PDB file of C-alpha atoms in Angstrom:
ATOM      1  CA  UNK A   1     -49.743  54.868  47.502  1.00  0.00           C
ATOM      2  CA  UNK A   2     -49.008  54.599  43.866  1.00  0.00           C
ATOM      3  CA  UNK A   3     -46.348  51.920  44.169  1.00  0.00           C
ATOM      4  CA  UNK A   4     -48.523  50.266  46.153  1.00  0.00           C
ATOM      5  CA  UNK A   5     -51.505  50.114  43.384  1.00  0.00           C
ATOM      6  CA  UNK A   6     -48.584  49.369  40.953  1.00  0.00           C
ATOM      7  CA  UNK A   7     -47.960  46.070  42.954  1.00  0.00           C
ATOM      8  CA  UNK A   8     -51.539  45.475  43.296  1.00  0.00           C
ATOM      9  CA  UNK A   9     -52.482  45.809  39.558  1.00  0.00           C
ATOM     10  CA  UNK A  10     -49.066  42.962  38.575  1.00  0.00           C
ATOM     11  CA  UNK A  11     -50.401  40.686  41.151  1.00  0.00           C
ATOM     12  CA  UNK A  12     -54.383  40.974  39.735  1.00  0.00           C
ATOM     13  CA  UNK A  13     -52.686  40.522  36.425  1.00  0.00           C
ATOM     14  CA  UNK A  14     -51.074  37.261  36.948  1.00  0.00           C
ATOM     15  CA  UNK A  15     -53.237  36.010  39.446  1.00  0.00           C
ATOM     16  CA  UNK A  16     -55.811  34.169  37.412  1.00  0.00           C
ATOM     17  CA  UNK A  17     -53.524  31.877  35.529  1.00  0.00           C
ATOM     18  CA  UNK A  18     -51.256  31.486  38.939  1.00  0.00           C
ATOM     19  CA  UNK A  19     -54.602  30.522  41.301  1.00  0.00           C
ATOM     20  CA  UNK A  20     -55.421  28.645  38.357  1.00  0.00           C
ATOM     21  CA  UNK A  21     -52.219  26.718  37.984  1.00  0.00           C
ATOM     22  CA  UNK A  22     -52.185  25.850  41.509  1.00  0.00           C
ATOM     23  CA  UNK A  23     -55.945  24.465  41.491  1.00  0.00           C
ATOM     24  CA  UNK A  24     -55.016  22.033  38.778  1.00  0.00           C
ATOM     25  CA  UNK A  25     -51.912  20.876  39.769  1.00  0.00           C
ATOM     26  CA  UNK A  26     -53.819  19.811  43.255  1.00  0.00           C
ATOM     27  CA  UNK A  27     -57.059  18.989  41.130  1.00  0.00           C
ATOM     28  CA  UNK A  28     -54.898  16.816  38.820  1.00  0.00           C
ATOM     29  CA  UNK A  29     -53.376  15.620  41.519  1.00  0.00           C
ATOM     30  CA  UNK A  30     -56.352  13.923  43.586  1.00  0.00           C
ATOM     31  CA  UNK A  31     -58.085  12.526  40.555  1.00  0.00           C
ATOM     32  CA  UNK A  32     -54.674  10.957  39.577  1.00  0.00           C
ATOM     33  CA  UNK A  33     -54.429   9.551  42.458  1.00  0.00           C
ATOM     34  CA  UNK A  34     -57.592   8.142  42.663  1.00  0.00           C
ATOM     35  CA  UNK A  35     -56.848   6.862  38.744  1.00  0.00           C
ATOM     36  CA  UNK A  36     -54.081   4.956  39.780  1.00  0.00           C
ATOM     37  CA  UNK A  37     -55.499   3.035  42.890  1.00  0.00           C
ATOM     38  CA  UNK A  38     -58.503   2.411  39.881  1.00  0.00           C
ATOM     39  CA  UNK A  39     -56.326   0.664  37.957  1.00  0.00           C
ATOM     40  CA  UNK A  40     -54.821  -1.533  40.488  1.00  0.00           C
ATOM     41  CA  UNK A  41     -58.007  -2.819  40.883  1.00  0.00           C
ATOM     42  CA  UNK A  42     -59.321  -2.962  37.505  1.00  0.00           C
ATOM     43  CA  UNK A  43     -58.915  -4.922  34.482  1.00  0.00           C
ATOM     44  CA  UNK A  44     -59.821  -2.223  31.754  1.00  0.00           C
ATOM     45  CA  UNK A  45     -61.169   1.332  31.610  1.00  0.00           C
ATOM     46  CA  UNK A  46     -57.652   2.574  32.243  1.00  0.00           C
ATOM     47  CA  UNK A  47     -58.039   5.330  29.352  1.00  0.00           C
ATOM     48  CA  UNK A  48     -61.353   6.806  30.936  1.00  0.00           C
ATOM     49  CA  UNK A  49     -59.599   6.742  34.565  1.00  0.00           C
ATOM     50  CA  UNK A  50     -56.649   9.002  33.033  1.00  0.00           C
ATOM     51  CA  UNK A  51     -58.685  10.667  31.110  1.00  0.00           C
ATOM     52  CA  UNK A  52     -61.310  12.188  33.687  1.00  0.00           C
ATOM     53  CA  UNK A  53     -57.992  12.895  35.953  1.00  0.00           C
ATOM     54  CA  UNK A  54     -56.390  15.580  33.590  1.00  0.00           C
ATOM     55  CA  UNK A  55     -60.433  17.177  33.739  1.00  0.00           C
ATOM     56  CA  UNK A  56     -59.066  20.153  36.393  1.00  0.00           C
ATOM     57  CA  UNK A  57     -56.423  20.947  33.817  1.00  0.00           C
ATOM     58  CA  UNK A  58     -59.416  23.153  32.131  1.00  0.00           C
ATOM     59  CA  UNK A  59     -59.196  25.817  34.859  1.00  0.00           C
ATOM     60  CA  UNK A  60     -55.252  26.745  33.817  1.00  0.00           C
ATOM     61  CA  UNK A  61     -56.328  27.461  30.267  1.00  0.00           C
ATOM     62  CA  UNK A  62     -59.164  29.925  31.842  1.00  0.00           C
ATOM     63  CA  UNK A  63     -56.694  31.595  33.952  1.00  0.00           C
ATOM     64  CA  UNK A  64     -54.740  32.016  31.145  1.00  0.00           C
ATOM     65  CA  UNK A  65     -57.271  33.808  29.030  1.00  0.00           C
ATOM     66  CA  UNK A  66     -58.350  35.592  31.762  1.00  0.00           C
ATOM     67  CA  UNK A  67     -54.763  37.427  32.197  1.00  0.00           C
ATOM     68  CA  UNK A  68     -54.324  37.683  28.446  1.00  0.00           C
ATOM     69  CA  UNK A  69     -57.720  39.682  28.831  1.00  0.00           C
ATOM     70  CA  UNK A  70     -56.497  41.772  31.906  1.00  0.00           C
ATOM     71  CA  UNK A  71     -53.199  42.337  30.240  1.00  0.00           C
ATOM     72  CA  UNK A  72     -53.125  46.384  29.433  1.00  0.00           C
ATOM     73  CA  UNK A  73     -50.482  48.569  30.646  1.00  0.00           C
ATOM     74  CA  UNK A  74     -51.029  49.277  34.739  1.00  0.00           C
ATOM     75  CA  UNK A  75     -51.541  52.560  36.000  1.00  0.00           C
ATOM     76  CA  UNK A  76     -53.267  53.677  38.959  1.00  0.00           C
ATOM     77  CA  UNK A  77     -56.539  53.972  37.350  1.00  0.00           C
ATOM     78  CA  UNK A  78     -56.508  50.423  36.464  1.00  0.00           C
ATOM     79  CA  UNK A  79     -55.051  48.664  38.983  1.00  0.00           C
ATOM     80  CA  UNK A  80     -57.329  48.052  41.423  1.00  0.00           C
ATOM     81  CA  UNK A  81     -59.834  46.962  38.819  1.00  0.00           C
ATOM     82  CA  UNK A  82     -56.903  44.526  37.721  1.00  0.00           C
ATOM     83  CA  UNK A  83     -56.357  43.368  41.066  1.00  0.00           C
ATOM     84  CA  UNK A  84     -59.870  42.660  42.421  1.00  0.00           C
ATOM     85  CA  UNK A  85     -61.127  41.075  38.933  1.00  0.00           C
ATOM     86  CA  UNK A  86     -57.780  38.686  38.475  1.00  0.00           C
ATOM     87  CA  UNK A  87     -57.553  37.905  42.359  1.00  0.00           C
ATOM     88  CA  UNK A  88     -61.067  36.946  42.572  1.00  0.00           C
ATOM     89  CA  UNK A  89     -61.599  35.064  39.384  1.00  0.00           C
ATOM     90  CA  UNK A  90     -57.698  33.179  40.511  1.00  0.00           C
ATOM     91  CA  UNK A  91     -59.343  31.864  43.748  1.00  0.00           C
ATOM     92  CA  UNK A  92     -62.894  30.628  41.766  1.00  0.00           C
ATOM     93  CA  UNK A  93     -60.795  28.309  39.540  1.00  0.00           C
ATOM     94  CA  UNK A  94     -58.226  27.211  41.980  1.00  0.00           C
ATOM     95  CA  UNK A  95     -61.532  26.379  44.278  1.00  0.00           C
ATOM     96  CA  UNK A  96     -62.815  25.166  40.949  1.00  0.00           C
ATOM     97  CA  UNK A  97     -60.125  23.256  40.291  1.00  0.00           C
ATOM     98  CA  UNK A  98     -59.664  21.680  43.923  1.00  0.00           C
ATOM     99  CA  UNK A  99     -63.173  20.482  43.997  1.00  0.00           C
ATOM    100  CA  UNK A 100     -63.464  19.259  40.249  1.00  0.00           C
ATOM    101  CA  UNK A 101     -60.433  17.268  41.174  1.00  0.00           C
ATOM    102  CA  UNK A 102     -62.395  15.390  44.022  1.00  0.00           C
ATOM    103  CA  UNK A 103     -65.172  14.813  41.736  1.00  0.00           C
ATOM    104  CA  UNK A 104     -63.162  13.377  39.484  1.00  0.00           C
ATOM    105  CA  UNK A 105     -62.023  11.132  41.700  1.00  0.00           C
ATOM    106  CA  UNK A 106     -65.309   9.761  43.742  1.00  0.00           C
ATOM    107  CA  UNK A 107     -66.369   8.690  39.865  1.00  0.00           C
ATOM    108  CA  UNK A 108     -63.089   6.746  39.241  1.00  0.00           C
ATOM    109  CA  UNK A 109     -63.640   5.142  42.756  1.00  0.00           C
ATOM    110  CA  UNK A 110     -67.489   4.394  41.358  1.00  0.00           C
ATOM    111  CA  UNK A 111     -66.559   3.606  38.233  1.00  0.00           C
ATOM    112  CA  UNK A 112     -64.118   0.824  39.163  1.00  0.00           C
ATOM    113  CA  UNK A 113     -66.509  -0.866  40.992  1.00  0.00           C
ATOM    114  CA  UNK A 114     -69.668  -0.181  38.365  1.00  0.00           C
ATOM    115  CA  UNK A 115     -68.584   0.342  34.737  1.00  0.00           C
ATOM    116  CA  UNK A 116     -71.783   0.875  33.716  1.00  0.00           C
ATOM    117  CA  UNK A 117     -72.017   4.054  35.867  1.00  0.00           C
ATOM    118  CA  UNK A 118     -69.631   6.324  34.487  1.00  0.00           C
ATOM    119  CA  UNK A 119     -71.054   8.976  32.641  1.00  0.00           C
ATOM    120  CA  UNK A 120     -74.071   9.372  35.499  1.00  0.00           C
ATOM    121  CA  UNK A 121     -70.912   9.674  38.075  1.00  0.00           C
ATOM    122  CA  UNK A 122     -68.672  11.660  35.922  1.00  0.00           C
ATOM    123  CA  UNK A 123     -71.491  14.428  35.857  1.00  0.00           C
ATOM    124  CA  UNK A 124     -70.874  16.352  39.221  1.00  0.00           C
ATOM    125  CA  UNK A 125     -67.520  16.985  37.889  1.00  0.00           C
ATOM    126  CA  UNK A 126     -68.873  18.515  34.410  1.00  0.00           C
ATOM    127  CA  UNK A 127     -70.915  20.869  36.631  1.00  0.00           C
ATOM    128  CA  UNK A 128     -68.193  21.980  38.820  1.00  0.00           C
ATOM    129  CA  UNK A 129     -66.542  22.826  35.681  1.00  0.00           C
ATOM    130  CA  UNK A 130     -69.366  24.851  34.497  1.00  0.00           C
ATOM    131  CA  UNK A 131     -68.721  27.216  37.582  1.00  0.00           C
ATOM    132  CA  UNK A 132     -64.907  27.875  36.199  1.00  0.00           C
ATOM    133  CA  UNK A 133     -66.633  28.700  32.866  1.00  0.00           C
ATOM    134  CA  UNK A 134     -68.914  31.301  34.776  1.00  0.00           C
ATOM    135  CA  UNK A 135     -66.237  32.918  36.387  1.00  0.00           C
ATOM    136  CA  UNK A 136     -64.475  33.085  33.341  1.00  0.00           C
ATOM    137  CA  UNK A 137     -66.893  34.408  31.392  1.00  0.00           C
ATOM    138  CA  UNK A 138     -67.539  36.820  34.073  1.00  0.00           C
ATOM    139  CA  UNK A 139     -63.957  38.109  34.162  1.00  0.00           C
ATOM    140  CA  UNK A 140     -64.141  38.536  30.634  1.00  0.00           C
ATOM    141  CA  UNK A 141     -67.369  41.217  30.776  1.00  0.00           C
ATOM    142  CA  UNK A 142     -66.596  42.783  34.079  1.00  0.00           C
ATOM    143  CA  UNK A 143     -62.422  43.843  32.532  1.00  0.00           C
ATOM    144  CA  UNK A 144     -64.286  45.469  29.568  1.00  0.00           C
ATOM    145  CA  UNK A 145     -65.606  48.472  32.448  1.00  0.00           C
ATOM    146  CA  UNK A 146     -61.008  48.859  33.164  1.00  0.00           C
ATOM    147  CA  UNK A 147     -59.762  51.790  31.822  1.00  0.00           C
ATOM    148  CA  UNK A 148     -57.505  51.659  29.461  1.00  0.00           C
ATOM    149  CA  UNK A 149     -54.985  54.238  28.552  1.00  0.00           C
TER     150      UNK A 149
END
């Protein structure tokens, strides 16, 4: 049972910046996507397309903090703590991530065909991210109650 908590309490550790990594990349991914088809079909505003792609990127740099945060040496006491906080927080900003990225890129697909819209359409994205920076903030508190040895 002990090696078992052992795994569980690595995985929870690196699990944040992991989930995290993987939500960009696919975040990133679908807004990039999106950017380039934009500029195919657009003249200018090639800087703001690129731009509002990288936005999922956020959710790595969370993830990252949020295992810096968990990082404390793993015993049984703590692991479970470790695992549940850094494997729920990893899925938030991967889901974060994924769904920013799709944000991202129904502005660009707005944007290209109404400038003049862009900072109304980039706004659903900006709250999406405000739900990675509540589950980051909430990892933060909650891994203050882990013991530490």
């Amino acid at each position: 049972m002990t090696e078992l908590m052992m795994i569980l309490g690595w995985t929870g550790l690196y699990a944040p910046m992991v989930l995290g990594a993987v939500g960009s990349i696919v975040g990133c991914s679908i807004a990039g996507q999106a950017a380039i088809g934009a500029m195919l079909d657009s003249d200018s505003g090639y800087g703001r397309f690129v731009g509002v792609s990288a936005m999922p990127s956020s959710q790595t740099i969370y993830g990252i903090v949020v295992m810096l945060t968990l990082n404390r040496p793993i015993t049984p006491e703590a692991a479970l703590g470790i695992f549940v906080i850094g494997l729920m927080s990893g899925i938030a900003l991967m889901l974060s991530a994924i769904y920013q990225g799709q944000c991202c890129a129904s502005a660009i697909y707005a944007a290209k065909s109404k400038p003049e819209i862009f900072g109304l359409a980039v706004a659903p994205a900006a709250f999406v991210e405000g739900f990675a920076v509540f589950t980051f903030i909430f990892a933060l508190v909650i891994s203050a109650g882990i013991p530490k040895p």
